[in-house]
């Protein structure tokens, strides 16, 4: 079995040693059993890490169902999460604005220093061997300060916002179909897109959900196979159309 056979590849971190869990399997009398096993235990045995194996079938289905259940009732929870994020964002603004003011002052002071070095060189009170390296250092310092200034400004401009209109309803429909008729690959894609991490705690396994934003690429809707009746109706339609029927819609 490969990593593609496991929904949670790369999402589970061992609480004992910090390595990732990887997909493993073992042969039983009647079938093959799938597990997630800590990398250290896989490579070095129990002496490398005592973390137990986790049955893959059970945790895969449990995490997928938790994802479905979360988005089925996500409206109030998401509203609370976003409001808390906005409050944290506003609280952080105070410190960020203070840092921004400090950086602005440092940029102006450094620019003034560069001007003084240029003036000293032009007046002949300082030679190029002394002024040149110092001016180069100050210019590098200004570049660092400006980069930090841009980083903080971008952060201040990024206000936590709810997902675009209609996103949650589309996800509900998508996940309802994925959990019932989705293929293995489609289920794995849903988990990779919408789950950021899966924490292993004393209380159990806790998935950490990703909140979609305007830039989040949503998974494609699952493909469903046509039923025997649908294929039969399509064949009837093709036959009537080929015969020149102006209204080829087949009758039940």
mmCIF file with all atom_site columns, C-alpha atoms in Angstrom, residues 84-180:
data_model
loop_
_atom_site.group_PDB
_atom_site.id
_atom_site.type_symbol
_atom_site.label_atom_id
_atom_site.label_alt_id
_atom_site.label_comp_id
_atom_site.label_asym_id
_atom_site.label_entity_id
_atom_site.label_seq_id
_atom_site.pdbx_PDB_ins_code
_atom_site.Cartn_x
_atom_site.Cartn_y
_atom_site.Cartn_z
_atom_site.occupancy
_atom_site.B_iso_or_equiv
_atom_site.pdbx_formal_charge
_atom_site.auth_seq_id
_atom_site.auth_comp_id
_atom_site.auth_asym_id
_atom_site.auth_atom_id
_atom_site.pdbx_PDB_model_num
ATOM 1  C CA . UNK A 1 84  ? -12.642 35.950 18.070 1.00 0.00 ? 84  UNK A CA 1
ATOM 2  C CA . UNK A 1 85  ? -10.061 36.257 15.283 1.00 0.00 ? 85  UNK A CA 1
ATOM 3  C CA . UNK A 1 86  ? -11.129 39.841 14.647 1.00 0.00 ? 86  UNK A CA 1
ATOM 4  C CA . UNK A 1 87  ? -10.815 40.664 18.345 1.00 0.00 ? 87  UNK A CA 1
ATOM 5  C CA . UNK A 1 88  ? -7.306  39.188 18.423 1.00 0.00 ? 88  UNK A CA 1
ATOM 6  C CA . UNK A 1 89  ? -6.493  41.107 15.255 1.00 0.00 ? 89  UNK A CA 1
ATOM 7  C CA . UNK A 1 90  ? -7.644  44.395 16.814 1.00 0.00 ? 90  UNK A CA 1
ATOM 8  C CA . UNK A 1 91  ? -5.723  43.702 20.043 1.00 0.00 ? 91  UNK A CA 1
ATOM 9  C CA . UNK A 1 92  ? -2.589  42.970 18.058 1.00 0.00 ? 92  UNK A CA 1
ATOM 10 C CA . UNK A 1 93  ? -3.018  46.261 16.172 1.00 0.00 ? 93  UNK A CA 1
ATOM 11 C CA . UNK A 1 94  ? -1.898  48.258 19.182 1.00 0.00 ? 94  UNK A CA 1
ATOM 12 C CA . UNK A 1 95  ? 1.482   46.541 19.344 1.00 0.00 ? 95  UNK A CA 1
ATOM 13 C CA . UNK A 1 96  ? 1.852   46.458 15.563 1.00 0.00 ? 96  UNK A CA 1
ATOM 14 C CA . UNK A 1 97  ? 1.132   50.175 15.170 1.00 0.00 ? 97  UNK A CA 1
ATOM 15 C CA . UNK A 1 98  ? 3.710   50.954 17.865 1.00 0.00 ? 98  UNK A CA 1
ATOM 16 C CA . UNK A 1 99  ? 6.288   48.801 16.056 1.00 0.00 ? 99  UNK A CA 1
ATOM 17 C CA . UNK A 1 100 ? 5.368   50.485 12.769 1.00 0.00 ? 100 UNK A CA 1
ATOM 18 C CA . UNK A 1 101 ? 5.979   53.934 14.276 1.00 0.00 ? 101 UNK A CA 1
ATOM 19 C CA . UNK A 1 102 ? 9.327   52.791 15.666 1.00 0.00 ? 102 UNK A CA 1
ATOM 20 C CA . UNK A 1 103 ? 10.420  51.394 12.302 1.00 0.00 ? 103 UNK A CA 1
ATOM 21 C CA . UNK A 1 104 ? 9.378   54.597 10.507 1.00 0.00 ? 104 UNK A CA 1
ATOM 22 C CA . UNK A 1 105 ? 11.500  56.611 12.933 1.00 0.00 ? 105 UNK A CA 1
ATOM 23 C CA . UNK A 1 106 ? 14.459  54.248 12.463 1.00 0.00 ? 106 UNK A CA 1
ATOM 24 C CA . UNK A 1 107 ? 14.235  54.570 8.675  1.00 0.00 ? 107 UNK A CA 1
ATOM 25 C CA . UNK A 1 108 ? 14.281  58.371 8.881  1.00 0.00 ? 108 UNK A CA 1
ATOM 26 C CA . UNK A 1 109 ? 17.202  58.337 11.342 1.00 0.00 ? 109 UNK A CA 1
ATOM 27 C CA . UNK A 1 110 ? 19.183  55.966 9.124  1.00 0.00 ? 110 UNK A CA 1
ATOM 28 C CA . UNK A 1 111 ? 18.492  58.063 6.032  1.00 0.00 ? 111 UNK A CA 1
ATOM 29 C CA . UNK A 1 112 ? 19.723  61.140 7.935  1.00 0.00 ? 112 UNK A CA 1
ATOM 30 C CA . UNK A 1 113 ? 22.913  59.275 8.864  1.00 0.00 ? 113 UNK A CA 1
ATOM 31 C CA . UNK A 1 114 ? 23.539  58.362 5.234  1.00 0.00 ? 114 UNK A CA 1
ATOM 32 C CA . UNK A 1 115 ? 23.093  62.025 4.310  1.00 0.00 ? 115 UNK A CA 1
ATOM 33 C CA . UNK A 1 116 ? 25.687  63.076 6.886  1.00 0.00 ? 116 UNK A CA 1
ATOM 34 C CA . UNK A 1 117 ? 28.205  60.540 5.556  1.00 0.00 ? 117 UNK A CA 1
ATOM 35 C CA . UNK A 1 118 ? 27.654  61.810 2.001  1.00 0.00 ? 118 UNK A CA 1
ATOM 36 C CA . UNK A 1 119 ? 28.132  65.419 3.174  1.00 0.00 ? 119 UNK A CA 1
ATOM 37 C CA . UNK A 1 120 ? 31.319  64.530 5.063  1.00 0.00 ? 120 UNK A CA 1
ATOM 38 C CA . UNK A 1 121 ? 32.742  62.797 1.996  1.00 0.00 ? 121 UNK A CA 1
ATOM 39 C CA . UNK A 1 122 ? 31.850  65.714 -0.294 1.00 0.00 ? 122 UNK A CA 1
ATOM 40 C CA . UNK A 1 123 ? 33.340  68.211 2.175  1.00 0.00 ? 123 UNK A CA 1
ATOM 41 C CA . UNK A 1 124 ? 36.554  66.249 2.325  1.00 0.00 ? 124 UNK A CA 1
ATOM 42 C CA . UNK A 1 125 ? 36.306  65.561 6.063  1.00 0.00 ? 125 UNK A CA 1
ATOM 43 C CA . UNK A 1 126 ? 35.934  61.821 5.488  1.00 0.00 ? 126 UNK A CA 1
ATOM 44 C CA . UNK A 1 127 ? 37.568  59.612 2.866  1.00 0.00 ? 127 UNK A CA 1
ATOM 45 C CA . UNK A 1 128 ? 35.796  57.028 0.719  1.00 0.00 ? 128 UNK A CA 1
ATOM 46 C CA . UNK A 1 129 ? 37.435  54.110 2.561  1.00 0.00 ? 129 UNK A CA 1
ATOM 47 C CA . UNK A 1 130 ? 35.610  55.179 5.731  1.00 0.00 ? 130 UNK A CA 1
ATOM 48 C CA . UNK A 1 131 ? 32.334  56.520 4.336  1.00 0.00 ? 131 UNK A CA 1
ATOM 49 C CA . UNK A 1 132 ? 31.743  53.881 1.656  1.00 0.00 ? 132 UNK A CA 1
ATOM 50 C CA . UNK A 1 133 ? 31.448  50.742 3.827  1.00 0.00 ? 133 UNK A CA 1
ATOM 51 C CA . UNK A 1 134 ? 29.384  52.572 6.437  1.00 0.00 ? 134 UNK A CA 1
ATOM 52 C CA . UNK A 1 135 ? 26.925  53.881 3.845  1.00 0.00 ? 135 UNK A CA 1
ATOM 53 C CA . UNK A 1 136 ? 26.595  50.355 2.428  1.00 0.00 ? 136 UNK A CA 1
ATOM 54 C CA . UNK A 1 137 ? 25.753  48.992 5.905  1.00 0.00 ? 137 UNK A CA 1
ATOM 55 C CA . UNK A 1 138 ? 23.176  51.708 6.497  1.00 0.00 ? 138 UNK A CA 1
ATOM 56 C CA . UNK A 1 139 ? 21.504  51.080 3.148  1.00 0.00 ? 139 UNK A CA 1
ATOM 57 C CA . UNK A 1 140 ? 21.236  47.355 3.936  1.00 0.00 ? 140 UNK A CA 1
ATOM 58 C CA . UNK A 1 141 ? 19.696  48.279 7.280  1.00 0.00 ? 141 UNK A CA 1
ATOM 59 C CA . UNK A 1 142 ? 17.118  50.474 5.544  1.00 0.00 ? 142 UNK A CA 1
ATOM 60 C CA . UNK A 1 143 ? 16.166  47.604 3.215  1.00 0.00 ? 143 UNK A CA 1
ATOM 61 C CA . UNK A 1 144 ? 15.564  45.347 6.239  1.00 0.00 ? 144 UNK A CA 1
ATOM 62 C CA . UNK A 1 145 ? 13.475  47.995 7.964  1.00 0.00 ? 145 UNK A CA 1
ATOM 63 C CA . UNK A 1 146 ? 11.394  48.642 4.845  1.00 0.00 ? 146 UNK A CA 1
ATOM 64 C CA . UNK A 1 147 ? 10.755  44.916 4.397  1.00 0.00 ? 147 UNK A CA 1
ATOM 65 C CA . UNK A 1 148 ? 9.535   44.663 7.978  1.00 0.00 ? 148 UNK A CA 1
ATOM 66 C CA . UNK A 1 149 ? 7.433   47.820 7.480  1.00 0.00 ? 149 UNK A CA 1
ATOM 67 C CA . UNK A 1 150 ? 5.740   46.213 4.441  1.00 0.00 ? 150 UNK A CA 1
ATOM 68 C CA . UNK A 1 151 ? 5.170   42.954 6.341  1.00 0.00 ? 151 UNK A CA 1
ATOM 69 C CA . UNK A 1 152 ? 3.436   44.723 9.235  1.00 0.00 ? 152 UNK A CA 1
ATOM 70 C CA . UNK A 1 153 ? 1.375   46.934 6.909  1.00 0.00 ? 153 UNK A CA 1
ATOM 71 C CA . UNK A 1 154 ? 0.159   43.879 4.979  1.00 0.00 ? 154 UNK A CA 1
ATOM 72 C CA . UNK A 1 155 ? -0.793  42.196 8.241  1.00 0.00 ? 155 UNK A CA 1
ATOM 73 C CA . UNK A 1 156 ? -2.724  45.243 9.427  1.00 0.00 ? 156 UNK A CA 1
ATOM 74 C CA . UNK A 1 157 ? -4.594  45.356 6.118  1.00 0.00 ? 157 UNK A CA 1
ATOM 75 C CA . UNK A 1 158 ? -5.597  41.687 6.365  1.00 0.00 ? 158 UNK A CA 1
ATOM 76 C CA . UNK A 1 159 ? -8.840  41.644 8.316  1.00 0.00 ? 159 UNK A CA 1
ATOM 77 C CA . UNK A 1 160 ? -10.222 38.183 9.221  1.00 0.00 ? 160 UNK A CA 1
ATOM 78 C CA . UNK A 1 161 ? -13.327 37.659 7.091  1.00 0.00 ? 161 UNK A CA 1
ATOM 79 C CA . UNK A 1 162 ? -15.987 34.972 6.717  1.00 0.00 ? 162 UNK A CA 1
ATOM 80 C CA . UNK A 1 163 ? -15.879 32.626 3.715  1.00 0.00 ? 163 UNK A CA 1
ATOM 81 C CA . UNK A 1 164 ? -17.345 34.028 0.484  1.00 0.00 ? 164 UNK A CA 1
ATOM 82 C CA . UNK A 1 165 ? -21.170 33.890 0.219  1.00 0.00 ? 165 UNK A CA 1
ATOM 83 C CA . UNK A 1 166 ? -22.450 30.433 -0.624 1.00 0.00 ? 166 UNK A CA 1
ATOM 84 C CA . UNK A 1 167 ? -19.196 28.669 0.249  1.00 0.00 ? 167 UNK A CA 1
ATOM 85 C CA . UNK A 1 168 ? -20.472 26.873 3.354  1.00 0.00 ? 168 UNK A CA 1
ATOM 86 C CA . UNK A 1 169 ? -23.626 25.674 1.595  1.00 0.00 ? 169 UNK A CA 1
ATOM 87 C CA . UNK A 1 170 ? -21.563 24.366 -1.329 1.00 0.00 ? 170 UNK A CA 1
ATOM 88 C CA . UNK A 1 171 ? -19.270 22.580 1.116  1.00 0.00 ? 171 UNK A CA 1
ATOM 89 C CA . UNK A 1 172 ? -22.248 21.015 2.892  1.00 0.00 ? 172 UNK A CA 1
ATOM 90 C CA . UNK A 1 173 ? -23.540 19.631 -0.393 1.00 0.00 ? 173 UNK A CA 1
ATOM 91 C CA . UNK A 1 174 ? -20.071 18.538 -1.452 1.00 0.00 ? 174 UNK A CA 1
ATOM 92 C CA . UNK A 1 175 ? -19.291 16.747 1.824  1.00 0.00 ? 175 UNK A CA 1
ATOM 93 C CA . UNK A 1 176 ? -22.719 15.112 1.949  1.00 0.00 ? 176 UNK A CA 1
ATOM 94 C CA . UNK A 1 177 ? -22.012 13.559 -1.440 1.00 0.00 ? 177 UNK A CA 1
ATOM 95 C CA . UNK A 1 178 ? -18.390 12.700 -0.664 1.00 0.00 ? 178 UNK A CA 1
ATOM 96 C CA . UNK A 1 179 ? -19.316 10.800 2.499  1.00 0.00 ? 179 UNK A CA 1
ATOM 97 C CA . UNK A 1 180 ? -21.971 8.775  0.677  1.00 0.00 ? 180 UNK A CA 1
#
